[in-house]
């Protein structure tokens, strides 16, 4: 049984965001603002008790099977928390709200912790944000849906305004064309902006467009602006619900632009490590404020 090795981005110091050092040093009257330039972000570590993640063991290989980006957490996941698992093998790690997960060389299973029943399998190069026990945001790549317990209404895979709910077996893939769903068994309901747009059964396949009206540079610029605004609000108290909703929309939009370009080492991403950090900082702020986006707009 191999020990899963996880790269986790951990930050224990102050924030280091574009524009953070250029935050407003004075209010409208010119008087100096009290407090540090980078406001403290509450370290709210909310583990998702419903889920565990583990690599699918194929053979002993070099390399890192899964990357988890989780800012603001002390400690390390180089040796993740061990869980009691069946003898079929694999080392599991707990998932926290707004963990940003990328499968690398191997598939990564996400299962229900209590019953060990499968939920989804994240295929190599796919990237997801584990939002809550009821939602995962697919940024890029392929998920194998294996969720067959319950009535299928308490779990959704989202891609921007599109949400998929159901019980059965299927394949979801997000790329530049949008989100495709191919159903092998069961029933799946697809929503756009809170309204049902398709009910699909075994043997059916469809592609649902996801808006791509912003370039990667424009999406990143807007995310940076929203991050700076959120930091200024935090210095004065708390971040507004509207700001958090905007931050979530721009974070998922930026992540969906970043992920495929990272996978192909596309030179259109300038300073990819910094871009990753910007997305991760936004996820950290959302987690700190216990933000819960709707699984499908208006639902």
Coordinates of N, CA and C in Angstrom, one line a residue, residues 1-135:
X1 N 0.9 -1.2 0.0 CA 0.0 0.0 0.0 C 0.9 1.2 0.0
X2 N 0.8 2.1 -1.0 CA 1.6 3.2 -1.1 C 1.0 4.4 -0.3
X3 N 1.8 5.3 0.1 CA 1.4 6.5 0.9 C 1.2 7.6 -0.1
X4 N 0.0 8.1 -0.1 CA -0.4 9.2 -1.0 C 0.4 10.5 -0.7
X5 N 1.0 11.1 -1.7 CA 1.8 12.3 -1.5 C 1.1 13.5 -2.1
X6 N 0.9 14.5 -1.3 CA 0.1 15.6 -1.6 C 0.8 16.9 -1.5
X7 N 0.8 17.7 -2.5 CA 1.4 19.0 -2.5 C 0.3 19.9 -2.0
X8 N 0.5 20.6 -0.9 CA -0.5 21.6 -0.4 C 0.2 22.9 -0.3
X9 N -0.4 23.9 -0.9 CA 0.1 25.3 -0.7 C -0.4 25.8 0.6
X10 N 0.6 26.1 1.6 CA 0.2 26.5 2.9 C 0.8 27.9 3.2
X11 N 0.0 28.8 3.6 CA 0.5 30.1 3.9 C 0.2 30.4 5.3
X12 N 1.2 30.9 6.1 CA 1.0 31.2 7.5 C 1.3 32.7 7.8
X13 N 1.7 33.4 6.8 CA 2.0 34.8 7.0 C 0.9 35.7 6.5
X14 N 1.2 36.9 6.2 CA 0.2 37.8 5.7 C 0.0 37.6 4.3
X15 N -1.1 38.1 3.8 CA -1.4 38.0 2.4 C -0.4 38.6 1.5
X16 N -0.2 38.1 0.3 CA 0.7 38.7 -0.7 C 0.0 38.7 -2.0
X17 N -0.9 39.6 -2.2 CA -1.7 39.7 -3.4 C -1.3 40.9 -4.2
X18 N -1.5 40.8 -5.6 CA -1.3 42.0 -6.4 C -2.2 43.1 -5.9
X19 N -1.6 44.3 -5.6 CA -2.5 45.4 -5.1 C -2.6 45.4 -3.6
X20 N -2.2 44.3 -2.9 CA -2.4 44.3 -1.4 C -1.4 45.4 -0.8
X21 N -0.2 45.5 -1.4 CA 0.7 46.5 -0.8 C 0.3 47.9 -1.2
X22 N -0.6 48.0 -2.2 CA -1.1 49.3 -2.6 C -2.5 49.6 -2.2
X23 N -2.9 48.9 -1.1 CA -4.2 49.2 -0.5 C -4.3 50.7 -0.1
X24 N -5.5 51.1 0.1 CA -5.6 52.5 0.5 C -4.9 52.8 1.8
X25 N -4.0 53.7 1.8 CA -3.3 54.1 3.1 C -4.0 55.2 3.8
X26 N -5.0 55.8 3.1 CA -5.7 56.9 3.7 C -7.2 56.9 3.3
X27 N -8.1 57.4 4.1 CA -9.5 57.4 3.7 C -9.7 58.7 2.9
X28 N -11.0 59.0 2.6 CA -11.3 60.1 1.7 C -10.8 61.5 2.3
X29 N -10.6 61.6 3.6 CA -10.2 62.8 4.2 C -8.7 62.9 4.3
X30 N -8.0 61.8 3.9 CA -6.5 61.8 3.9 C -5.9 61.3 5.1
X31 N -6.7 61.0 6.2 CA -6.2 60.5 7.4 C -5.8 59.0 7.3
X32 N -4.8 58.6 8.0 CA -4.2 57.3 7.9 C -5.2 56.3 8.5
X33 N -5.3 55.1 7.8 CA -6.2 54.0 8.3 C -5.4 53.3 9.4
X34 N -6.1 52.8 10.4 CA -5.5 52.1 11.4 C -5.3 50.6 11.0
X35 N -4.3 49.9 11.6 CA -4.2 48.5 11.4 C -3.2 48.2 10.3
X36 N -2.9 46.9 10.1 CA -2.0 46.5 9.1 C -2.5 46.6 7.7
X37 N -1.6 46.7 6.7 CA -2.0 46.8 5.4 C -2.8 45.5 4.9
X38 N -2.3 44.3 5.4 CA -3.0 43.1 5.0 C -3.9 42.6 6.2
X39 N -5.2 42.6 6.1 CA -6.0 42.3 7.2 C -5.9 40.8 7.5
X40 N -6.2 40.4 8.7 CA -6.2 39.0 9.1 C -7.4 38.3 8.6
X41 N -7.2 37.1 8.0 CA -8.4 36.3 7.5 C -8.6 35.2 8.5
X42 N -9.8 35.1 9.0 CA -10.1 34.0 10.0 C -9.7 32.7 9.4
X43 N -9.1 31.9 10.3 CA -8.7 30.5 9.8 C -9.8 29.5 10.2
X44 N -10.8 29.5 9.4 CA -11.9 28.6 9.7 C -11.7 27.3 8.9
X45 N -11.2 26.3 9.5 CA -10.9 25.0 8.9 C -12.1 24.1 9.0
X46 N -12.9 24.1 7.9 CA -14.1 23.3 8.0 C -14.0 22.0 7.1
X47 N -13.7 20.9 7.8 CA -13.6 19.6 7.1 C -15.0 19.2 6.7
X48 N -15.0 18.6 5.5 CA -16.3 18.0 5.0 C -16.3 16.6 5.4
X49 N -17.0 16.3 6.5 CA -17.1 15.0 7.1 C -17.7 14.0 6.1
X50 N -18.5 14.4 5.1 CA -19.1 13.5 4.3 C -18.2 12.8 3.3
X51 N -17.0 13.4 3.0 CA -16.2 12.9 1.9 C -14.8 12.5 2.4
X52 N -14.2 11.6 1.6 CA -12.8 11.4 1.7 C -12.3 11.3 0.2
X53 N -11.0 11.5 0.0 CA -10.4 11.4 -1.3 C -9.2 10.4 -1.2
X54 N -9.0 9.7 -2.2 CA -7.9 8.8 -2.2 C -7.5 8.5 -3.7
X55 N -6.2 8.2 -3.9 CA -5.7 7.8 -5.2 C -6.1 6.4 -5.6
X56 N -6.3 6.2 -6.8 CA -6.6 4.8 -7.3 C -5.2 4.2 -7.6
X57 N -4.9 3.1 -6.9 CA -3.6 2.5 -7.0 C -3.6 1.6 -8.3
X58 N -2.6 1.9 -9.2 CA -2.4 1.1 -10.4 C -1.1 0.4 -10.3
X59 N 0.0 1.2 -10.0 CA 1.3 0.6 -9.9 C 2.2 1.6 -9.1
X60 N 3.3 1.2 -8.7 CA 4.2 2.1 -8.0 C 4.8 3.1 -9.1
X61 N 4.6 4.4 -8.9 CA 5.1 5.3 -9.8 C 5.7 6.5 -9.1
X62 N 6.6 7.2 -9.7 CA 7.1 8.4 -9.2 C 6.2 9.5 -9.5
X63 N 6.3 10.6 -8.8 CA 5.5 11.8 -9.1 C 4.4 11.9 -8.1
X64 N 3.7 13.1 -8.1 CA 2.7 13.4 -7.2 C 1.3 13.1 -7.8
X65 N 0.6 12.2 -7.1 CA -0.7 11.8 -7.7 C -1.8 12.8 -7.7
X66 N -1.8 13.7 -6.7 CA -2.8 14.7 -6.5 C -2.3 15.9 -5.9
X67 N -2.7 17.1 -6.4 CA -2.4 18.4 -5.8 C -3.6 18.9 -5.1
X68 N -3.4 19.4 -3.9 CA -4.5 20.1 -3.2 C -4.0 21.5 -2.8
X69 N -4.7 22.5 -3.3 CA -4.3 23.9 -2.9 C -5.3 24.3 -1.8
X70 N -4.7 24.6 -0.7 CA -5.5 25.0 0.5 C -4.7 26.0 1.3
X71 N -4.9 27.3 1.2 CA -4.1 28.3 1.8 C -4.6 28.5 3.3
X72 N -3.6 29.0 4.1 CA -4.0 29.4 5.4 C -4.1 28.3 6.5
X73 N -3.7 27.1 6.2 CA -3.8 26.0 7.1 C -2.4 25.6 7.6
X74 N -2.3 25.5 8.9 CA -1.0 25.1 9.5 C -0.8 23.6 9.3
X75 N 0.4 23.2 9.4 CA 0.7 21.7 9.3 C 1.0 21.3 7.9
X76 N 0.9 20.1 7.6 CA 1.3 19.5 6.3 C 0.4 18.3 6.0
X77 N 0.2 18.1 4.7 CA -0.5 16.9 4.3 C 0.5 16.0 3.5
X78 N 1.8 16.2 3.8 CA 2.7 15.3 3.2 C 2.4 13.9 3.7
X79 N 2.0 13.8 5.0 CA 1.5 12.5 5.5 C 0.1 12.8 6.0
X80 N -0.9 12.6 5.1 CA -2.3 13.1 5.4 C -2.9 12.2 6.5
X81 N -3.9 12.7 7.1 CA -4.6 12.0 8.2 C -5.1 10.6 7.7
X82 N -4.7 9.6 8.4 CA -5.0 8.3 8.1 C -6.5 8.0 8.5
X83 N -7.2 7.3 7.6 CA -8.6 6.9 7.9 C -8.7 5.4 7.9
X84 N -9.7 4.8 8.6 CA -9.9 3.4 8.5 C -10.6 3.1 7.2
X85 N -9.9 2.3 6.3 CA -10.3 2.0 5.0 C -10.4 0.5 4.8
X86 N -11.2 0.0 3.8 CA -11.2 -1.4 3.5 C -9.8 -1.9 3.1
X87 N -9.6 -3.2 3.1 CA -8.3 -3.7 2.8 C -7.9 -3.6 1.3
X88 N -8.8 -3.1 0.4 CA -8.4 -3.0 -1.0 C -7.3 -2.0 -1.2
X89 N -6.9 -1.2 -0.2 CA -5.8 -0.4 -0.3 C -6.0 1.1 -0.5
X90 N -5.0 1.9 -0.5 CA -5.1 3.3 -0.7 C -5.0 4.1 0.6
X91 N -4.4 5.2 0.5 CA -4.4 6.1 1.6 C -5.3 7.3 1.3
X92 N -6.1 7.7 2.3 CA -7.1 8.8 2.0 C -6.7 10.0 2.8
X93 N -7.3 11.2 2.3 CA -7.1 12.4 3.0 C -8.4 13.1 3.1
X94 N -8.6 13.8 4.2 CA -9.9 14.5 4.4 C -9.9 15.7 3.5
X95 N -11.1 16.1 3.1 CA -11.3 17.3 2.3 C -11.9 18.4 3.1
X96 N -11.5 19.6 2.8 CA -12.0 20.8 3.4 C -12.8 21.7 2.4
X97 N -13.7 22.5 2.9 CA -14.5 23.4 2.0 C -13.5 24.3 1.3
X98 N -13.8 24.4 0.0 CA -13.0 25.2 -1.0 C -11.6 24.6 -1.2
X99 N -11.4 23.3 -1.0 CA -10.2 22.7 -1.5 C -10.2 22.7 -3.0
X100 N -9.0 23.0 -3.6 CA -8.9 23.0 -5.0 C -8.0 21.8 -5.4
X101 N -8.6 20.9 -6.0 CA -7.9 19.6 -6.2 C -7.7 19.3 -7.7
X102 N -6.5 18.9 -8.0 CA -6.1 18.5 -9.3 C -5.5 17.1 -9.3
X103 N -6.1 16.1 -10.1 CA -5.5 14.8 -10.2 C -4.4 14.9 -11.2
X104 N -3.3 14.3 -10.9 CA -2.1 14.3 -11.8 C -1.9 13.0 -12.6
X105 N -1.1 12.1 -12.1 CA -0.8 10.9 -12.9 C -1.8 9.8 -12.7
X106 N -2.7 9.9 -11.7 CA -3.6 8.8 -11.4 C -5.0 9.4 -11.1
X107 N -6.0 8.5 -11.3 CA -7.3 8.9 -10.9 C -7.4 9.1 -9.4
X108 N -8.3 10.0 -9.0 CA -8.5 10.2 -7.6 C -10.0 10.0 -7.3
X109 N -10.3 9.1 -6.4 CA -11.7 8.8 -6.0 C -12.1 9.8 -4.9
X110 N -13.4 10.2 -5.0 CA -14.0 10.9 -3.9 C -15.2 10.0 -3.5
X111 N -15.2 9.6 -2.2 CA -16.2 8.7 -1.7 C -16.9 9.2 -0.5
X112 N -18.0 8.6 -0.2 CA -18.7 9.0 1.1 C -17.9 8.3 2.2
X113 N -17.7 9.1 3.2 CA -16.8 8.6 4.3 C -17.5 7.5 5.1
X114 N -18.8 7.7 5.4 CA -19.5 6.7 6.3 C -19.6 5.4 5.6
X115 N -20.1 5.3 4.4 CA -20.3 4.0 3.7 C -19.2 3.6 2.7
X116 N -18.3 4.5 2.4 CA -17.3 4.3 1.4 C -17.9 4.1 0.0
X117 N -19.1 4.5 -0.2 CA -19.8 4.5 -1.5 C -19.1 5.5 -2.4
X118 N -18.9 5.2 -3.7 CA -18.3 6.2 -4.6 C -19.2 7.4 -4.9
X119 N -18.6 8.5 -5.1 CA -19.3 9.7 -5.5 C -18.9 10.1 -6.9
X120 N -17.6 10.5 -7.1 CA -17.1 10.8 -8.4 C -15.6 10.3 -8.4
X121 N -15.1 10.1 -9.6 CA -13.7 9.8 -9.9 C -13.1 11.0 -10.7
X122 N -12.1 11.6 -10.2 CA -11.4 12.7 -10.9 C -10.3 12.1 -11.7
X123 N -10.4 12.3 -13.0 CA -9.4 11.7 -13.9 C -8.2 12.6 -14.0
X124 N -7.1 12.0 -14.5 CA -5.8 12.8 -14.6 C -6.0 14.1 -15.3
X125 N -5.5 15.2 -14.8 CA -5.5 16.6 -15.3 C -6.8 17.3 -15.0
X126 N -7.8 16.6 -14.5 CA -9.0 17.3 -14.1 C -8.8 18.1 -12.8
X127 N -9.6 19.2 -12.7 CA -9.5 20.1 -11.6 C -10.9 20.4 -11.1
X128 N -11.1 20.3 -9.8 CA -12.4 20.6 -9.1 C -12.1 21.4 -7.9
X129 N -13.2 22.2 -7.5 CA -13.2 22.8 -6.2 C -14.3 22.1 -5.4
X130 N -13.9 21.6 -4.3 CA -14.9 20.9 -3.4 C -15.5 22.0 -2.5
X131 N -16.7 22.4 -2.9 CA -17.4 23.5 -2.3 C -18.0 23.2 -1.0
X132 N -18.7 22.0 -0.9 CA -19.5 21.6 0.3 C -19.9 20.2 0.1
X133 N -20.6 19.6 1.1 CA -21.0 18.2 0.9 C -22.0 18.0 -0.2
X134 N -22.6 19.2 -0.7 CA -23.6 19.1 -1.7 C -23.2 19.6 -3.1
X135 N -21.9 20.0 -3.2 CA -21.5 20.6 -4.5 C -20.0 20.5 -4.7

